[in-house]
XYZ file of N, CA and C in Angstrom:
486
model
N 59.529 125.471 -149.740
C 60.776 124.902 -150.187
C 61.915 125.216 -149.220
N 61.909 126.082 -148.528
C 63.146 126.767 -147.246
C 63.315 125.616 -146.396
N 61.584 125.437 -145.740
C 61.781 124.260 -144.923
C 62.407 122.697 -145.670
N 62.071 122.662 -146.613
C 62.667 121.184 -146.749
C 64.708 121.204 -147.033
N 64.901 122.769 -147.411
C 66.166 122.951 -147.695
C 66.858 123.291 -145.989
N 65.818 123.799 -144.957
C 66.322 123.427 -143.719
C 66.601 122.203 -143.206
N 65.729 121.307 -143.501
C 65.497 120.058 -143.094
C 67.201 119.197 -143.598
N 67.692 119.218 -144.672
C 68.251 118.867 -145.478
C 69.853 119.200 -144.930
N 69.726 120.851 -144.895
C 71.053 121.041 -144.520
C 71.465 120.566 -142.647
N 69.999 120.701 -141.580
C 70.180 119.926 -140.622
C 70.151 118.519 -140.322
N 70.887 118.074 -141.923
C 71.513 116.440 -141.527
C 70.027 115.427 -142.311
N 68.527 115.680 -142.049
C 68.440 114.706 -142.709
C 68.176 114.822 -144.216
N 68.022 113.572 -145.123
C 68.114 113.170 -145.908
C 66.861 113.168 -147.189
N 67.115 113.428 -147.999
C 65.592 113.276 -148.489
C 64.723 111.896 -148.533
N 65.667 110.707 -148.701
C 65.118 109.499 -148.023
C 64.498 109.521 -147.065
N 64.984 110.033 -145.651
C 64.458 109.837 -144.638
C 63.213 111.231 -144.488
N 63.142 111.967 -145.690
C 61.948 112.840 -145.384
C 60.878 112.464 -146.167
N 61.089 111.732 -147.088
C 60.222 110.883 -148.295
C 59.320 109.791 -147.457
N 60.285 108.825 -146.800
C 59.727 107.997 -145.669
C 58.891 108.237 -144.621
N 59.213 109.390 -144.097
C 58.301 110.440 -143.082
C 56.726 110.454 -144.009
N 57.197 111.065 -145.295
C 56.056 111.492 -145.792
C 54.899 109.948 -146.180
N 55.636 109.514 -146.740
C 54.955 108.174 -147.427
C 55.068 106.883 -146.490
N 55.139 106.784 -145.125
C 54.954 106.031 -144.190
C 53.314 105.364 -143.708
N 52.982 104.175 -144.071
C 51.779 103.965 -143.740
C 51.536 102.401 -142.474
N 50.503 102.941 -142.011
C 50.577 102.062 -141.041
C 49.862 100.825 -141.257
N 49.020 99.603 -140.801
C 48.576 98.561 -141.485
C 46.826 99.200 -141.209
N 46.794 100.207 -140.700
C 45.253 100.551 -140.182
C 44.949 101.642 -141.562
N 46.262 102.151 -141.954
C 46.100 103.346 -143.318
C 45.668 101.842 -144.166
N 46.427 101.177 -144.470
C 46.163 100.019 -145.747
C 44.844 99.081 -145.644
N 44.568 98.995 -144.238
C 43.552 98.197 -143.968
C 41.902 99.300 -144.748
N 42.204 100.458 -144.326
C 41.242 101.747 -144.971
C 40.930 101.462 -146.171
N 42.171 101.920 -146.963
C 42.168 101.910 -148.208
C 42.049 100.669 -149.082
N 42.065 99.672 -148.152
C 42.022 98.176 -149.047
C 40.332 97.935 -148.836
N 39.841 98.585 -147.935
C 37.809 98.393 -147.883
C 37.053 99.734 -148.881
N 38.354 100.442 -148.818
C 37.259 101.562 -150.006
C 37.973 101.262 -151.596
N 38.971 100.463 -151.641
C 39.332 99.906 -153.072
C 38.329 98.700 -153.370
N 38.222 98.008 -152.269
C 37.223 97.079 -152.139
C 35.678 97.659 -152.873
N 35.300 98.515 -152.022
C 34.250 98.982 -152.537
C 33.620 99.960 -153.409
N 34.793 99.905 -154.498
C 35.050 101.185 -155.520
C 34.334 100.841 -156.916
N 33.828 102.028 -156.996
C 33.399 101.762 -158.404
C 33.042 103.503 -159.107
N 32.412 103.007 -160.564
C 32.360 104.337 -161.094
C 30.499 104.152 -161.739
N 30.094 105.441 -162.002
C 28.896 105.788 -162.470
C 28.743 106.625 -163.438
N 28.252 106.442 -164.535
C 28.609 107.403 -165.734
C 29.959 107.951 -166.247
N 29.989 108.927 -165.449
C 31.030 109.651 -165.454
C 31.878 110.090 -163.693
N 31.628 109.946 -163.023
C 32.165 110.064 -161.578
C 32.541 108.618 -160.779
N 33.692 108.918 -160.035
C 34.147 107.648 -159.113
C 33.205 107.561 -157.957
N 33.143 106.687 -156.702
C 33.055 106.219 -155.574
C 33.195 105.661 -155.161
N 33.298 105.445 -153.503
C 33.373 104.392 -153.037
C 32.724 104.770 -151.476
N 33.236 103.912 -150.578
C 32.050 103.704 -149.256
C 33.147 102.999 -148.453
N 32.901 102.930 -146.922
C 32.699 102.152 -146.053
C 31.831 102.087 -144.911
N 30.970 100.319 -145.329
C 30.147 100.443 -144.925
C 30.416 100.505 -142.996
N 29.209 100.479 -142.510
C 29.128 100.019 -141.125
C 29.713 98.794 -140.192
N 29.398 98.066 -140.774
C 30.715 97.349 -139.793
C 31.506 97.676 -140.053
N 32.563 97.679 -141.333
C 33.583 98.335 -141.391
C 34.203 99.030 -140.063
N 33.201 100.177 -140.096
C 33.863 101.128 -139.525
C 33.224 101.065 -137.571
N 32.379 100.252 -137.583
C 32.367 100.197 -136.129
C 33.680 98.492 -135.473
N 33.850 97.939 -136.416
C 34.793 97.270 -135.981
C 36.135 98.373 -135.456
N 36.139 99.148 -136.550
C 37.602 100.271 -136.544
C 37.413 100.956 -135.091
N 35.984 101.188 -135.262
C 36.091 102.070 -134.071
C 35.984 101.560 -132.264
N 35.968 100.048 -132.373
C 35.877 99.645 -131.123
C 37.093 98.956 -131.179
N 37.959 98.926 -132.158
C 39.616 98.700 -131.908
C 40.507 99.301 -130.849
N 40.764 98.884 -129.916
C 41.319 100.041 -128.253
C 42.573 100.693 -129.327
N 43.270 100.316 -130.427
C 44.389 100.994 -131.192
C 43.675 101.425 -132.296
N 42.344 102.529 -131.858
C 41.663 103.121 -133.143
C 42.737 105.121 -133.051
N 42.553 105.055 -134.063
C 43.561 106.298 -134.029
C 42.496 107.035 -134.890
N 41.604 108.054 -134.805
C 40.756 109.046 -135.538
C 41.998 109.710 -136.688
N 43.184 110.406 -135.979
C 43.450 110.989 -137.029
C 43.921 109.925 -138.594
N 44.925 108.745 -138.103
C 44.980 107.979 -139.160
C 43.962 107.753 -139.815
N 42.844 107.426 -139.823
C 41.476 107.087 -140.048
C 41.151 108.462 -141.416
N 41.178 109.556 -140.801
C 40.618 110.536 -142.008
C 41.978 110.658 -142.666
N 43.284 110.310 -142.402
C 43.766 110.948 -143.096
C 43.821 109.375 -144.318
N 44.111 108.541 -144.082
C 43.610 107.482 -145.117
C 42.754 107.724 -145.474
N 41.807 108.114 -145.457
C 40.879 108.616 -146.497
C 40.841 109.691 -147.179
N 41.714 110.914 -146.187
C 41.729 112.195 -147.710
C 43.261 111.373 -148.682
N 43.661 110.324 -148.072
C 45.042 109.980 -149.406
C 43.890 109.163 -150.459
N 42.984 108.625 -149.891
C 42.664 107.742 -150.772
C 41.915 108.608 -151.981
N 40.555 109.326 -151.242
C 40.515 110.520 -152.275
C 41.404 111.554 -153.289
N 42.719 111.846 -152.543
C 43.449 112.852 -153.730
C 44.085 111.601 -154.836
N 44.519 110.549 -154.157
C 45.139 109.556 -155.329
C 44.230 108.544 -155.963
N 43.216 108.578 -155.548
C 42.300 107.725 -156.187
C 41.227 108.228 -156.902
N 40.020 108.781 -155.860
C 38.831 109.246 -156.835
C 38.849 110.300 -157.605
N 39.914 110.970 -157.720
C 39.955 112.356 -158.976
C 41.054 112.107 -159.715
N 41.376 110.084 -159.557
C 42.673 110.435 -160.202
C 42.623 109.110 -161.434
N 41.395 108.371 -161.307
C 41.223 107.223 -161.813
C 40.561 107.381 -163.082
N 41.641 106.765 -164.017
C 40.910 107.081 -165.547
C 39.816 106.282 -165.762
N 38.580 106.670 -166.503
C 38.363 108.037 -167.048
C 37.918 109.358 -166.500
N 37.413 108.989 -165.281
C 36.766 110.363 -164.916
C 37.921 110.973 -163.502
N 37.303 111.737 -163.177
C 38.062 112.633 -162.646
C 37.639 113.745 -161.258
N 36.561 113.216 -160.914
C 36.147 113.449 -160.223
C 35.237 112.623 -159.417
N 34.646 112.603 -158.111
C 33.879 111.468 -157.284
C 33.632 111.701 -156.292
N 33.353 110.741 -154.898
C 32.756 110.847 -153.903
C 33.598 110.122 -153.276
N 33.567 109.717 -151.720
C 33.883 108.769 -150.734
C 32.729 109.211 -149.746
N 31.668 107.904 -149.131
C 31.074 108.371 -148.366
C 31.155 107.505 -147.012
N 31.114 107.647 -145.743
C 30.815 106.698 -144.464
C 29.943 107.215 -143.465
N 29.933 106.295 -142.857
C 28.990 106.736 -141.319
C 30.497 107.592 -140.811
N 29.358 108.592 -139.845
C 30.238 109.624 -139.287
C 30.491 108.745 -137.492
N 32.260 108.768 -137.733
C 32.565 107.973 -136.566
C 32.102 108.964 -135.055
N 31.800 109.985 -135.392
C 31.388 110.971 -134.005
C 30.034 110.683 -133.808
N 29.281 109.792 -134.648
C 27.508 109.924 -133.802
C 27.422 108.252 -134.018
N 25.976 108.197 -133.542
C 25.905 106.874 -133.597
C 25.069 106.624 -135.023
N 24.049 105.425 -135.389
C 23.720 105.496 -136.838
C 23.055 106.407 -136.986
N 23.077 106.406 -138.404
C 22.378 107.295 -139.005
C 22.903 108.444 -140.164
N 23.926 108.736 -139.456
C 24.241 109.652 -139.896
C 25.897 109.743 -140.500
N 25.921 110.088 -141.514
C 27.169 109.849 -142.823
C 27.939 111.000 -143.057
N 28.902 110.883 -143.677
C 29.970 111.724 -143.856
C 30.475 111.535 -145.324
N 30.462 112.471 -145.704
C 31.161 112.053 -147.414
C 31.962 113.729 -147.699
N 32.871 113.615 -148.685
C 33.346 113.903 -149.543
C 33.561 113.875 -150.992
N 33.761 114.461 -151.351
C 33.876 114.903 -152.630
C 35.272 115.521 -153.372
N 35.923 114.902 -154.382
C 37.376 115.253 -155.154
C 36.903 115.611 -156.254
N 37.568 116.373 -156.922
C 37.511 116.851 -158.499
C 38.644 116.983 -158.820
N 39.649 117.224 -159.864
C 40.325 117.857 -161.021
C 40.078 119.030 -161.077
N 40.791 120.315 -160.998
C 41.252 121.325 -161.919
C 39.668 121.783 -162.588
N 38.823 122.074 -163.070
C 38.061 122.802 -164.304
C 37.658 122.059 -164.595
N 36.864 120.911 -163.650
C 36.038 119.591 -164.373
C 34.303 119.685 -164.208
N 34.430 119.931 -162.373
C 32.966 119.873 -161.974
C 33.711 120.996 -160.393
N 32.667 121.916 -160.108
C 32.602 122.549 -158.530
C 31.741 122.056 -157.742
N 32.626 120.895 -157.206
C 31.864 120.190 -156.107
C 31.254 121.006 -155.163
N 31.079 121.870 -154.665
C 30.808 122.832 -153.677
C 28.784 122.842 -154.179
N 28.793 122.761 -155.668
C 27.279 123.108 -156.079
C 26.788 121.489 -155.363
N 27.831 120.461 -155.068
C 26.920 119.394 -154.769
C 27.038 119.011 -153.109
N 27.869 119.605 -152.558
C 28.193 120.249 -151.070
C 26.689 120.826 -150.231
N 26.998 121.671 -150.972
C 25.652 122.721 -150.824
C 24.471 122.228 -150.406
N 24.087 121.195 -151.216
C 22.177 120.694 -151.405
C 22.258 120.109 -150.017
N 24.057 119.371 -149.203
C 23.458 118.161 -148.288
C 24.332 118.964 -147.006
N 24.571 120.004 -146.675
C 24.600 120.901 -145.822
C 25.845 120.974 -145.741
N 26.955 120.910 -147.377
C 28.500 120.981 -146.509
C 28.649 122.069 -147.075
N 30.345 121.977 -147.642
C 30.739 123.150 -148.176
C 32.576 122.784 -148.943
N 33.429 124.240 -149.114
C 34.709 123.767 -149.180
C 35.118 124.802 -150.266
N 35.776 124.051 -151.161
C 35.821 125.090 -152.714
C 35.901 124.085 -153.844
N 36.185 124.476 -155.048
C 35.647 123.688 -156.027
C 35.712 122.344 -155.910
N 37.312 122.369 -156.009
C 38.052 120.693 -156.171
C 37.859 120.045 -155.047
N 37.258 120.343 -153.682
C 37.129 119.428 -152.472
C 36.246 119.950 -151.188
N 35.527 119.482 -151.589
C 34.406 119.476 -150.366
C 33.803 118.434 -149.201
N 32.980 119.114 -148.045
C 32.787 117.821 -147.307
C 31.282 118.038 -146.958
N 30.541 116.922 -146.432
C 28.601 117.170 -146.407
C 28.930 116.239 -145.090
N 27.483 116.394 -144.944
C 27.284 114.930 -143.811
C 25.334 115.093 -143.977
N 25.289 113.803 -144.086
C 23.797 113.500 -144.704
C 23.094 112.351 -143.343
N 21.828 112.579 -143.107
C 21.202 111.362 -142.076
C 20.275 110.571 -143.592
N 20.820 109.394 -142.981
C 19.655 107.835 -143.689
C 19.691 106.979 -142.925
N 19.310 105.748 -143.151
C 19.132 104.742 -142.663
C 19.942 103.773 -143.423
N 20.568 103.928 -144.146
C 21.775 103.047 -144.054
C 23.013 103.416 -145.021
N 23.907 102.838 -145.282
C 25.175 103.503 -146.631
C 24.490 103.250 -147.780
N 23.595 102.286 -148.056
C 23.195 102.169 -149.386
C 22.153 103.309 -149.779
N 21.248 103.566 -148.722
C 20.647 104.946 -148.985
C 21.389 106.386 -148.872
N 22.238 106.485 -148.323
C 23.364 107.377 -148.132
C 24.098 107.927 -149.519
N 24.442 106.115 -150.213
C 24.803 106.711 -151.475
C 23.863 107.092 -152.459
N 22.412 106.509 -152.319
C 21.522 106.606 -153.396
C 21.132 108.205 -153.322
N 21.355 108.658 -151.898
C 21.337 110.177 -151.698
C 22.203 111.261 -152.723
N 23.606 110.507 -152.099
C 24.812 111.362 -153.069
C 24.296 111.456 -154.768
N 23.947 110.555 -155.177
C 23.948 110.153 -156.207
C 22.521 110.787 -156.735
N 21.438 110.640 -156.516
C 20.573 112.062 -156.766
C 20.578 113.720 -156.730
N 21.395 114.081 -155.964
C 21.937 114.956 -155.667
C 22.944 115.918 -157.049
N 23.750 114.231 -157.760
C 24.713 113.972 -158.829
C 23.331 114.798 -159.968
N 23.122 113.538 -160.068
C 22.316 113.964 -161.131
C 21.428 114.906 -161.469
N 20.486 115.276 -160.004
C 19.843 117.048 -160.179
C 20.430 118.214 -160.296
N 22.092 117.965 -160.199
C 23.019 119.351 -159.877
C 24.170 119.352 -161.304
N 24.536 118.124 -161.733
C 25.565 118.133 -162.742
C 25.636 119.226 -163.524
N 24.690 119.060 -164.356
C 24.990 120.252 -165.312
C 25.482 121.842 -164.912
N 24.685 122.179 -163.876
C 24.846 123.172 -163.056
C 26.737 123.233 -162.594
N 27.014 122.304 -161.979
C 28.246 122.038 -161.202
C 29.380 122.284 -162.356
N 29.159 121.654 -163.532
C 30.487 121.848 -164.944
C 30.745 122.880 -165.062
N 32.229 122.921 -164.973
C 32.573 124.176 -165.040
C 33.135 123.939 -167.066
């Protein structure tokens, strides 16, 4: 709180620090409009994906920016998949833009005292702490990728409730 009361008394504005904060570019919206696209829920948990082209179009864009890239996706995760009624917890999974196929990248959001994602971290070699974790899994494609996550769901749930 010091810093934003520094920020404030050196002239700027909370407008103009709100804007800073909540500034998105058309490559953040373009993200989040293919994993709203491809959103859905399962029982009780959210997900979503982007598939492969998707993301090799993104990545042979000469104005590909890596960091915009994850960070549209951890916004999309804290405001979306642990935040969408009814459930409260979920996944986001993709091909990992550092290798070539094969090989995926996902995450995991929770709520507060819902589920410790970390028990479902664990099985596919990631880690983190309860409410947010990260894995990276090899398949042969996103649809097996998720059918992965999603076994994983179901052999560990009970275990994972907190």
């Amino acid at each position: 709180f010091n810093t934003i009361s520094e920020f404030i008394e050196s002239g700027l504005s909370v407008e103009v620090i709100q804007r800073r904060i909540n500034t998105y570019t058309k490559t953040h919206t373009t993200i989040i409009s293919e994993l709203l696209k491809n959103f859905d829920s399962n029982e009780d948990y959210n997900f979503s994906y982007l598939g492969e082209d998707f993301v090799n179009r993104l990545r042979n864009d000469p104005n590909f920016d890596e960091d915009i890239y994850k960070v549209a996706i951890r916004q999309f995760l804290d405001i979306y998949i642990r935040n969408l009624y009814p459930w409260e917890w979920g996944f986001v999974i993709m091909p990992d833009i550092r290798f070539k196929e094969g090989f995926y990248k996902g995450s995991f959001r929770a709520q507060a005292n819902t589920y410790d994602t970390t028990v479902f971290a664990e099985f596919m070699g990631g880690g983190g702490h309860k409410e947010a974790t990260g894995f990276n899994i090899k398949a042969n494609s996103i649809s097996d990728a998720i059918e992965i996550v999603k076994k994983v769901i179901a052999d560990n749930k009970q275990k994972a409730r907190i």
